[in-house]
Structures are given as structure tokens and as C-alpha cells.
Coordinates of C-alpha atoms and ligand atoms in Angstrom, one line a residue:
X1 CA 51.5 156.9 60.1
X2 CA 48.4 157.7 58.1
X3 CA 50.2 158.0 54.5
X4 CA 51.1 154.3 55.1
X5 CA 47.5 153.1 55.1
X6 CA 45.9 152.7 51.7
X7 CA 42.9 155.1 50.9
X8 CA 40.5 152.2 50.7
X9 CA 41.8 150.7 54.1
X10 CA 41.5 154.7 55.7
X11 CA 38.1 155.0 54.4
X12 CA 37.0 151.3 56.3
X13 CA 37.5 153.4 59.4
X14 CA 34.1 152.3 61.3
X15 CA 34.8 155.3 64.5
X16 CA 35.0 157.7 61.8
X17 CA 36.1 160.1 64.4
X18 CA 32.7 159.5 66.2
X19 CA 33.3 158.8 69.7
X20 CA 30.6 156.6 71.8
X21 CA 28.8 159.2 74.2
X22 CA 27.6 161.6 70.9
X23 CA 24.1 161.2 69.8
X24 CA 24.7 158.7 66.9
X25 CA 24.4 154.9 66.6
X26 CA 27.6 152.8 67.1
X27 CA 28.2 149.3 65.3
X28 CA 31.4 147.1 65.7
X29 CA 31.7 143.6 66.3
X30 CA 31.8 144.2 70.0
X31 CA 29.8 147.2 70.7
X32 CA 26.2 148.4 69.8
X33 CA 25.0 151.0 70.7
X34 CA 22.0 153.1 69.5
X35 CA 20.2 156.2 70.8
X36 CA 17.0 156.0 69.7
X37 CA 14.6 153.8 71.1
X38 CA 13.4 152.4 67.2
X39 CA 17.3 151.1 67.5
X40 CA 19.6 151.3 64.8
X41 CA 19.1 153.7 61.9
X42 CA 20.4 150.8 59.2
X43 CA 19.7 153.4 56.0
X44 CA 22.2 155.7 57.8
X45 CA 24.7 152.6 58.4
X46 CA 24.3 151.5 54.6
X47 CA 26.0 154.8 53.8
X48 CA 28.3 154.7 56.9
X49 CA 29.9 151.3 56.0
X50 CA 29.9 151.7 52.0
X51 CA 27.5 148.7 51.3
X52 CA 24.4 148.2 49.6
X53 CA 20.6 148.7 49.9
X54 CA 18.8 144.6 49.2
X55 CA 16.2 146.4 47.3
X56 CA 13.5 145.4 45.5
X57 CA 15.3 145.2 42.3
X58 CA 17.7 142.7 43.6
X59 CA 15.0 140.6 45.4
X60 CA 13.3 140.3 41.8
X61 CA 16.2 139.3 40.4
X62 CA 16.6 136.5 43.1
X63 CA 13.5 135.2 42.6
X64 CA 13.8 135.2 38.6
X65 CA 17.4 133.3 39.0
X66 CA 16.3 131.2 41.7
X67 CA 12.6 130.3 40.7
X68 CA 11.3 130.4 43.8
X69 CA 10.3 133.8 46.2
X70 CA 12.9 134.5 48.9
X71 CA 13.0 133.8 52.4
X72 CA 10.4 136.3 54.7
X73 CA 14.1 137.7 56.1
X74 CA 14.9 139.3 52.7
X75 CA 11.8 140.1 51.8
X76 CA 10.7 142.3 55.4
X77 CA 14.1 143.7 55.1
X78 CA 16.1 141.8 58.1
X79 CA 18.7 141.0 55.9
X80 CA 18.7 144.5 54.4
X81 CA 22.3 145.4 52.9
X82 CA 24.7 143.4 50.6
X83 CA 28.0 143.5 48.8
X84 CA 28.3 142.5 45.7
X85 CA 25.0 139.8 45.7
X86 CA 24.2 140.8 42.1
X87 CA 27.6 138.9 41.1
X88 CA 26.9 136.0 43.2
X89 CA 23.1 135.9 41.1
X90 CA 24.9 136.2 37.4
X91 CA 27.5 134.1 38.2
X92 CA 24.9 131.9 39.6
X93 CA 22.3 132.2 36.7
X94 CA 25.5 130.8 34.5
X95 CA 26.1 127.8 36.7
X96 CA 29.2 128.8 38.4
X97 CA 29.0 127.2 41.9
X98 CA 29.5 129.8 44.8
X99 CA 30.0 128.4 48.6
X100 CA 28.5 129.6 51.5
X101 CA 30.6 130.8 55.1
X102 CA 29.1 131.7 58.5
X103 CA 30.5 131.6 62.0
X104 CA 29.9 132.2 65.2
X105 CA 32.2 132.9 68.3
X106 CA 31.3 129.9 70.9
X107 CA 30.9 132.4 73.8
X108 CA 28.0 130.4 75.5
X109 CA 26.6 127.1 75.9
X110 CA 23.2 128.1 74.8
X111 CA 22.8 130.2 72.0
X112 CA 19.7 132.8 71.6
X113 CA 16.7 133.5 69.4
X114 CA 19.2 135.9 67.6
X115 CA 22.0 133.4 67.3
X116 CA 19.9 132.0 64.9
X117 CA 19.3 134.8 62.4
X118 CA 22.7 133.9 60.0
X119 CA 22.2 130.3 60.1
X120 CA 18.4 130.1 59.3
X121 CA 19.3 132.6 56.1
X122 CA 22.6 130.5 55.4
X123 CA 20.4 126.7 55.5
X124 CA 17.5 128.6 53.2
X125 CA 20.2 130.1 50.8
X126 CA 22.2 126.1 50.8
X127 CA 18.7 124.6 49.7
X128 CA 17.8 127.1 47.6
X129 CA 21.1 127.5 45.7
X130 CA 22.6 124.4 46.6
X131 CA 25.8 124.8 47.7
X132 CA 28.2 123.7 50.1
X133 CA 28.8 125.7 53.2
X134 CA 31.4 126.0 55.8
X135 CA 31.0 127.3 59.5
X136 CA 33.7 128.9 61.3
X137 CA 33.7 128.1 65.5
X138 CA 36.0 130.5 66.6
X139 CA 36.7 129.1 70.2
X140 CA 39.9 131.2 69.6
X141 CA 38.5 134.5 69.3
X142 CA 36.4 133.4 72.5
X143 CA 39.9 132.3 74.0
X144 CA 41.6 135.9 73.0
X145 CA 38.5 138.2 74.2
X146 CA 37.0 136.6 77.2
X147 CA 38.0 135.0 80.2
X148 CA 38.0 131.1 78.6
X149 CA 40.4 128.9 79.2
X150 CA 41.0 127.3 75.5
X151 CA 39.4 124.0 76.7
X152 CA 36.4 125.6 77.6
X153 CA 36.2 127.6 74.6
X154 CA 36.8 124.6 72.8
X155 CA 34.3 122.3 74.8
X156 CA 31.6 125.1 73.8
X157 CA 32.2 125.1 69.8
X158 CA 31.2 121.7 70.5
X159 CA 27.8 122.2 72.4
X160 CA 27.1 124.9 69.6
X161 CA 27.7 122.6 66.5
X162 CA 24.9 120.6 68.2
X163 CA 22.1 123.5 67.8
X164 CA 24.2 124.7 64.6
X165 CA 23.3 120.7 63.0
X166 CA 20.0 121.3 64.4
X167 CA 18.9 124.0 62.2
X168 CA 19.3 121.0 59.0
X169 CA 22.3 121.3 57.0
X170 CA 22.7 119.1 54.7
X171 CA 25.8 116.8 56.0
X172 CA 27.0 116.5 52.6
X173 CA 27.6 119.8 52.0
X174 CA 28.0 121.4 55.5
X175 CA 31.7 121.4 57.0
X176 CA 31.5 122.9 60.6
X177 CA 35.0 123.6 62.2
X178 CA 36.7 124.7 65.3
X179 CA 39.8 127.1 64.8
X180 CA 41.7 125.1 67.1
X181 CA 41.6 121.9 65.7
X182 CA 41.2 122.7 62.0
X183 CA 44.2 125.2 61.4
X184 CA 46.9 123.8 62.0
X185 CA 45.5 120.5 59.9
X186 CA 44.3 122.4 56.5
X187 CA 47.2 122.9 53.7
X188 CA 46.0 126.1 52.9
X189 CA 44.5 128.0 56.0
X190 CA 47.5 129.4 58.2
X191 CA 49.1 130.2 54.9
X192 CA 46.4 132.6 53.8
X193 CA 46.6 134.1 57.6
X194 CA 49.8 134.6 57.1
X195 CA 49.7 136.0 53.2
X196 CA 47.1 138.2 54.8
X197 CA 49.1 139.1 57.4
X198 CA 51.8 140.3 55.5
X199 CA 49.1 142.5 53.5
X200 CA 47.7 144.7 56.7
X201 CA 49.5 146.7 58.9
X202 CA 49.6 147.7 62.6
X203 CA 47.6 150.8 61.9
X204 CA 45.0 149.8 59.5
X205 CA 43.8 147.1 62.3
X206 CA 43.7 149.9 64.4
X207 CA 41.6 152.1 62.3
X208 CA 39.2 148.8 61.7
X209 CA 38.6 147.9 64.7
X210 CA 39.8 149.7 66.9
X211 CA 42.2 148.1 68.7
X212 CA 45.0 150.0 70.9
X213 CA 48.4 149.9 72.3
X214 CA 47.1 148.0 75.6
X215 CA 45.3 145.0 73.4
X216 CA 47.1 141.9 72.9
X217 CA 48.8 140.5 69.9
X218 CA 46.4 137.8 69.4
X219 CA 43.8 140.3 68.8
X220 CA 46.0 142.1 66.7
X221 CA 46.0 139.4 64.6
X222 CA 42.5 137.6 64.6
X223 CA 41.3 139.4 61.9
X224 CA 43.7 137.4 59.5
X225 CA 41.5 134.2 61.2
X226 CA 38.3 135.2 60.3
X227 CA 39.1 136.7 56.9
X228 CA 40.4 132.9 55.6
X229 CA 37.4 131.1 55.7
X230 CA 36.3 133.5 52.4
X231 CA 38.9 132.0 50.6
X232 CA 38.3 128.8 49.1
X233 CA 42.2 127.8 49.0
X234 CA 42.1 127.9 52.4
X235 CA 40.3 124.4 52.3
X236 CA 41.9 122.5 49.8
X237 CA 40.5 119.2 51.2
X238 CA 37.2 120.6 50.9
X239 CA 37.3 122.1 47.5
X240 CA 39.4 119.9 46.1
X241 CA 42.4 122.2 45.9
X242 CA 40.2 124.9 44.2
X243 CA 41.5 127.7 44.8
X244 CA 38.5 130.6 43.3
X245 CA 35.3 129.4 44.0
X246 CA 33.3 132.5 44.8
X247 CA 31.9 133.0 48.7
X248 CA 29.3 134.4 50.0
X249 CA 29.0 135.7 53.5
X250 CA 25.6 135.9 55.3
X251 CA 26.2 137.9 58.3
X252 CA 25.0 140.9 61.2
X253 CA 26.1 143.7 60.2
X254 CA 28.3 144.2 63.0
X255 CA 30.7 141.8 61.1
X256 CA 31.5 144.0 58.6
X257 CA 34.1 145.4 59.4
X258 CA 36.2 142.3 59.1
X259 CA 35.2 141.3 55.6
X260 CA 35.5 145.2 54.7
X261 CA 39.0 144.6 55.4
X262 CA 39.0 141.2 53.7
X263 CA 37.4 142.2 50.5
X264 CA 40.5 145.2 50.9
X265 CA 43.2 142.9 50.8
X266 CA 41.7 140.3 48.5
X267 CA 42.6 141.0 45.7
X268 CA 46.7 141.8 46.6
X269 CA 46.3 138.1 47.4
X270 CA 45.2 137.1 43.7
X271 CA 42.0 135.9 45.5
X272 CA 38.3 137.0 44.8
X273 CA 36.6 139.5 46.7
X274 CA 34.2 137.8 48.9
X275 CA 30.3 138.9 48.3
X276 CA 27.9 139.5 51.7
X277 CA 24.4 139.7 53.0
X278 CA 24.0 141.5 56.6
X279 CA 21.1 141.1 58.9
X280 CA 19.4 143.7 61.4
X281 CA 20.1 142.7 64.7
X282 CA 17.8 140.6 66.9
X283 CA 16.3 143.3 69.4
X284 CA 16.5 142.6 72.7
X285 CA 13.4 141.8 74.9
X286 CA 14.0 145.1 76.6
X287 CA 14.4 146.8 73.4
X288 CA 16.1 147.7 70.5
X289 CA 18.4 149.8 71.9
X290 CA 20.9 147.7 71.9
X291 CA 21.9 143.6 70.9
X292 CA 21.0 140.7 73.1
X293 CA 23.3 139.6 75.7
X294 CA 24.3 135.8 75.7
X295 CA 25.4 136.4 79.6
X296 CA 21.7 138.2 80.8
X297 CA 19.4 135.8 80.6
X298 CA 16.8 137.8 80.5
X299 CA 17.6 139.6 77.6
X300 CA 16.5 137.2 75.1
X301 CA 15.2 133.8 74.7
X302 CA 17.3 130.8 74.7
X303 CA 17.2 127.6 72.3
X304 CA 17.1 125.9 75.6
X305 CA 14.5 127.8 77.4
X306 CA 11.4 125.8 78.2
X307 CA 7.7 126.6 77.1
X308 CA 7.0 128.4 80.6
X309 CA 10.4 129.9 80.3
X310 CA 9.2 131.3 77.2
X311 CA 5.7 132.4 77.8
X312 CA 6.9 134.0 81.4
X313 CA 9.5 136.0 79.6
X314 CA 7.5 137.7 77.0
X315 CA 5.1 138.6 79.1
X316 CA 7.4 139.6 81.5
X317 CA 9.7 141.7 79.7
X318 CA 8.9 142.1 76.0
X319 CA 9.3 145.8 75.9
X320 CA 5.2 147.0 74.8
X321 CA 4.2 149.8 72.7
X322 CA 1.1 149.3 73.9
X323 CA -1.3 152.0 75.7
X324 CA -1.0 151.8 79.3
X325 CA -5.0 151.0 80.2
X326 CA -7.0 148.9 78.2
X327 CA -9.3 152.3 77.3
X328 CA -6.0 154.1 76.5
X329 CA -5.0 151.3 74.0
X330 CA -8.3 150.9 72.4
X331 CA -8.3 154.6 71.8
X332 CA -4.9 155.5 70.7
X333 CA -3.7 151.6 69.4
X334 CA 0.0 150.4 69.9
X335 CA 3.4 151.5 68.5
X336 CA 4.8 148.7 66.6
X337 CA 7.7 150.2 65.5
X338 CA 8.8 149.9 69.5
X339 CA 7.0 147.1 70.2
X340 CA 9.3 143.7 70.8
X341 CA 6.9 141.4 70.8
X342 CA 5.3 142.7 66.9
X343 CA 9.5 142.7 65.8
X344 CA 9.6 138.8 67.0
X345 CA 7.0 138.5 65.1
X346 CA 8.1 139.8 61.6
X347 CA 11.0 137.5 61.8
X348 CA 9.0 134.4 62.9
X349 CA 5.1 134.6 62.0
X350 CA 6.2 133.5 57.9
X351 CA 2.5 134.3 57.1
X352 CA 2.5 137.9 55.7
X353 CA -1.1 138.1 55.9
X354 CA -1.7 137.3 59.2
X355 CA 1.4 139.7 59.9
X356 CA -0.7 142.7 57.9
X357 CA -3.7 142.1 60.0
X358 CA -2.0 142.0 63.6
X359 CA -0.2 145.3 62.6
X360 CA -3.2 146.8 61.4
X361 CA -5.2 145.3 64.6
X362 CA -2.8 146.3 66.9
X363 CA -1.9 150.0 65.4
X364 CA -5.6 150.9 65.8
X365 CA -6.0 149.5 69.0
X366 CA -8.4 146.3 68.1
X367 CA -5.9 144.1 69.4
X368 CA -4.2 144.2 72.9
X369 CA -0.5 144.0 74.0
X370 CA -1.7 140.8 75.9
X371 CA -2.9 138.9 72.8
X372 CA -0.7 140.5 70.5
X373 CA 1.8 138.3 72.8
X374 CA -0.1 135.7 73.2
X375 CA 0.5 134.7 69.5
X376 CA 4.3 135.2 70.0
X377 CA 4.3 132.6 72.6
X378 CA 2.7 130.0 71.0
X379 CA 4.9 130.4 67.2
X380 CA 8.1 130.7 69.8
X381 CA 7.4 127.7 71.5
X382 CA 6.9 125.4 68.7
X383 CA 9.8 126.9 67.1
X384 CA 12.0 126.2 70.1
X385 CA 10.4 123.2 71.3
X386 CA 11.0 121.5 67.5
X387 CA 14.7 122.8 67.7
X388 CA 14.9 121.2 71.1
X389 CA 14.0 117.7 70.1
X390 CA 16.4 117.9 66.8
X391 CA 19.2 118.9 68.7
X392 CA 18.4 115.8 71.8
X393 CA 19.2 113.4 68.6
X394 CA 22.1 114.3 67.4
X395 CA 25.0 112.1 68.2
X396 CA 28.6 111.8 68.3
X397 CA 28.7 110.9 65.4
X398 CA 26.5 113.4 63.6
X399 CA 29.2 115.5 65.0
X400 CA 32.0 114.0 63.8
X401 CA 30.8 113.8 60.1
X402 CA 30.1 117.5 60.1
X403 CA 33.4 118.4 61.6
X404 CA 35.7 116.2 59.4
X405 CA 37.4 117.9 56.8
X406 CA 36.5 116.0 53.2
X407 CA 35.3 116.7 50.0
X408 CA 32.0 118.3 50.1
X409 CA 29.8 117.1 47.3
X410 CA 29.2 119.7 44.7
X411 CA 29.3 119.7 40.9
X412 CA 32.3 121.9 39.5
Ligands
LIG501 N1 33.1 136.7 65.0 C1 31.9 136.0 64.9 C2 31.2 136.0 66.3 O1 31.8 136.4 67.3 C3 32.0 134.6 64.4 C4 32.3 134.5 63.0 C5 33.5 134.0 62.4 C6 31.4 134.8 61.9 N2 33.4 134.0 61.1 C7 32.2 134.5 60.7 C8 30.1 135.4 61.8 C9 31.6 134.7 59.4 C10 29.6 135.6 60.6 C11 30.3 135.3 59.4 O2 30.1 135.6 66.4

């Protein structure tokens, strides 16, 4: 009944009444969907969701705190909205210690060009604030949604810890762990699920996420999972039994819903609110119509594609907003604001300038769909082919030190 629900949990509501076929975007952490062929309108889901513009306030705040200018992802606007990040700074500037937490659902053996958004943020925000960070693998969520057996689930939090390692996280502060194995093993974990648990009711998941009559239990209950992690007294062998050192969560904005809830129920647990950064999502090659699909592989690049693999997609498929003749295109210039191959560059080409003159060259027709993705290629495949090689080094026991749960060094 709704005069159960809290006003703050009602309001979290991401359907909002809005069903899928009307004309409006749609964001949850399974579906997105957007109408427009420009993708998502985020200003619109800033004000849908309740969160925060990054704006350039808060980015020149950053860079006074931090002494240093922020990553290309804040600064073109890919990591776009926030929640609470100004606290995170202060606390920061006065040398409280924060922590970081990711995640990712192992749903695939190889992970894609937009699987890497969160965690090439999260390793730029360890080394530039330098704290310790932990990454949730939930091979259970994988188990509850899809059609996994848990050992396969499992086996692929494993093959993702390897390209996870290989984006450089510093082993001393970096605790990477599978649901499985480290729940039932942590002190504090399964009793935050379960103080959690206690705290959200039947309907309020519903009206989250949601879920219905037909779904099973274990859905019912995930969210519990994925909103411990943002409590540091759920690792009390990490933090030393500390129970409220502050978190921040860089994430796609299609996980918001979850740490809406969690930032709800927080405080009812004495814990703190955890703070967030969201990203834009990764279009996919066709477009940005929608996210990339781990399960079409021609949706997106993979971290284990090879150079031709690469170079034979892009061309292939990049979606163009180019002219359809050369005279056309030279005449009336290209449409980067639809144009794939210009939006894989904003998040990989770091050089602004260079980025200023290919929009510029391509918007007024100088320069043509064909060498527009020509440069793509060649910044994608050194990109990949560098990720490649650190990930074919890391061993066993790389994995293992990452993945045992131990103190992570930080000063407190
Ligand atoms: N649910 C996420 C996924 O399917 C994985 C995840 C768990 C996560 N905890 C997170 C992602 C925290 C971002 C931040 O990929």
C-alpha cells in the first residue's frame, strides 16, 4: 500500500508512471531506451532522477582541491551528474580519507570499450585522491538475471578481474571481490544486507525497480547486495573495523536507482549517505539510441578484439553523420552530434585541440567520414592493443593479491 512507502522512497520511482512505448527516454539498470537518434536527453534525466549538474563550478573546485585539471571525462561532460561530490571535495580539502566503490556484473568473458568508462574514472580519481578502492563482481546478480549456472558466473568475475587489474590499480589499495566468495567470509557484509533488508519493503523495491509479482526472491533482494559495498562497516578487514569512512560511487547512470535507494535507507542505518558521479553511456557503434550489447558483437568493440577487428568494425558500422557523396559532404559538412565515430573520439582522443579542429574540420565538410575514422582506428588500437598486453601478464597471483581481503594501506 502506498501510505507504507516513505515520501522519499515514492519519489525514487524511476517509471514515474511513464510506460516504455511513449515518446520519452527510458533508464534503468536493465533497460535503455531513447527515442531520439542524439540518444539520451541527460539534462532532462538530471531532473528526472533528483541529482546534480557536474558544472563548471564544481570542476573548478576539483581542480583548486586537487591541484591538478580533471580527467577529459569530467571536463567534456561524460561524467555529467553527481550527488553530493562537493562534500566528498571539503571533506577531502580537510584530509578526511574517502574510499572509492565500483562494480560490474560479470555477464561476459570480454568486456567492451564501454565497460571501461567507470573504471578508467575510478583509477584516475584513486591516483588523484589517493584512496583505496573496492570493486564489487557480482557473479550473483549474473546468477539471478541470466541464464548462468553460479560456476560460470563465478568463472567470469574471474576473467573480468584480469582486464579490471589491467586498467592499473594500485594493488595496495585496490580490493576486487566476487559476491560469492566474499560474503559469507566478511564480519560485517551480510549483516548490513540484512539491516538493510529490514529497512525496505516489498513495495518500495517495486517502485525502484520495477520488479513484479512473477520475479524471483533473489531479485527481490539484490538490491540489499549492491547497496553494502557503500558502507565501509561492511569490510571491517579492509578498513580496519571503521565503520564511517565516506564513499564515493563512480558509476552509469543507469545505476542510480540502487544507490537512490541506498542513500534512502542510509541514514536509518546510522551509516553515511554515500556520494556519486554518473557517466553518459558508451553509444553503440550503431548509434546512440540505445547502450552496447555485451551479447552482439557487433555492437561495440571488445578489449579482445584485434587491430583488424577494430579497424573493420568502424568502418563497417560506426553509424556516420557524414554527407552521403563526397560533393554532398564537402558542401553541407558532417553531423557530429550523430556521428559515432566523433563521440569515440571525445572519450578517447585526450588532446582537446586536436578534438576542436576535427569537429570544426568535419562540421564544415574539410574533413571526410573516412579520415575522420581513420584517426579513431589508430587511438583505438593502441588503446586496446596496450590493454591487451597488460592483461596477457597478469598472473595467478596478481589475482589473488587483489582479491584477498586485507587491510588496504591508507592513512586514517
Ligand atoms: N550492477 C552492476 C552491473 O550490472 C555492477 C555493480 C555492482 C556496480 N556494484 C556497482 C556498478 C557499483 C557500479 C557501481 O554492471
Amino acid at each position: 500500500m502506498a501510505d507504507e512507502q516513505s515520501a522519499a522512497v515514492q519519489n525514487m520511482s524511476i517509471g514515474d508512471g511513464l510506460d516504455k512505448t511513449q515518446e520519452e527516454d527510458f533508464v534503468d539498470p536493465w533497460n535503455v531506451a531513447s527515442s531520439s537518434a542524439k540518444g539520451i536527453d541527460y539534462d532532462k534525466l538530471i531532473v528526472k532522477f533528483g541529482s546534480s549538474k557536474i558544472d563548471q563550478a564544481l570542476i573548478d573546485k576539483m581542480e583548486r582541491v586537487t591541484g591538478k585539471p580533471v580527467h577529459h571525462f569530467i571536463r567534456r561532460g561524460i561524467f555529467f551528474s553527481h550527488r553530493d561530490l562537493h562534500q566528498v571535495l571539503e571533506m577531502y580539502e580537510k584530509k578526511k580519507p574517502f574510499y572509492l566503490y565500483t562494480g560490474r556484473g560479470p555477464s561476459s568473458e570480454a568486456m567492451h570499450l564501454g565497460h571501461l568508462i567507470p573504471f578508467v574514472i575510478t583509477k584516475w580519481l584513486q591516483e588523484t585522491f589517493d584512496v583505496p578502492l573496492v570493486v564489487q563482481l557480482t557473479d550473483d546478480e549474473k546468477f539471478l538475471w541470466k541464464d548462468f549456472t553460479i560456476e560460470e558466473a563465478n568463472r567470469l568475475a574471474y576473467e573480468n578481474t584480469k582486464d579490471i587489474i589491467a586498467c592499473g590499480f594500485d594493488p595496495e589499495k585496490t580490493f576486487i571481490f566476487s559476491d560469492f566468495e566474499y560474503i559469507g567470509n566478511s564480519r560485517g557484509f551480510y549483516r548490513n544486507m540484512c539491516r538493510f533488508q529490514k529497512l525496505v519493503t516489498f513495495n518500495q523495491v517495486k517502485g525502484c525497480f520495477g520488479f513484479g509479482d512473477s520475479d524471483c526472491i533473489g531479485k527481490i533482494s539484490f538490491p540489499s547486495i549492491q547497496a553494502a559495498p557503500s558502507f565501509s562497516s561492511s569490510f571491517p578487514d579492509i578498513f580496519n573495523g571503521k565503520s564511517n569512512v565516506p564513499c564515493l560511487i563512480p558509476c552509469a547512470i543507469d545505476q542510480d536507482p540502487y544507490f537512490r535507494m541506498t542513500r534512502d535507507v542510509a541514514p536509518r542505518m546510522g551509516c553515511m549517505k554515500p556520494a556519486l558521479m554518473h557517466s553518459m553511456f558508451f553509444p553503440a557503434l550503431q548509434g546512440a539510441q540505445s547502450k552496447m550489447s555485451a551479447s552482439d558483437a557487433n555492437s561495440s568493440i571488445f578489449l579482445t578484439d584485434t587491430d583488424k577487428q577494430i579497424k573493420t568494425k568502424i568502418n563497417k558500422y560506426a553509424f556516420s553523420g557524414g554527407q552521403t557523396t563526397v560533393e554532398e559532404h564537402r558542401e553541407k559538412g558532417g553531423d557530429c552530434s550523430v556521428d559515432v565515430s566523433y563521440q569515440y573520439l571525445t572519450f578517447f582522443l585526450e588532446d582537446d585541440a586536436r578534438l576542436e579542429e576535427i569537429k570544426q574540420g568535419y562540421s564544415s565538410g574539410q574533413i571526410l567520414t573516412g579520415e575522420l575514422k581513420k584517426e579513431l582506428i589508430t587511438i583505438l588500437q593502441k588503446l586496446i592493443g596496450e590493454h591487451r598486453e597488460r592483461r596477457a601478464k597478469i598472473t595467478d597471483d596478481d589475482i589473488k593479491r587483489f582479491m584477498k581481503p586485507r587491510k588496504l594501506k591508507y592513512d586514517y
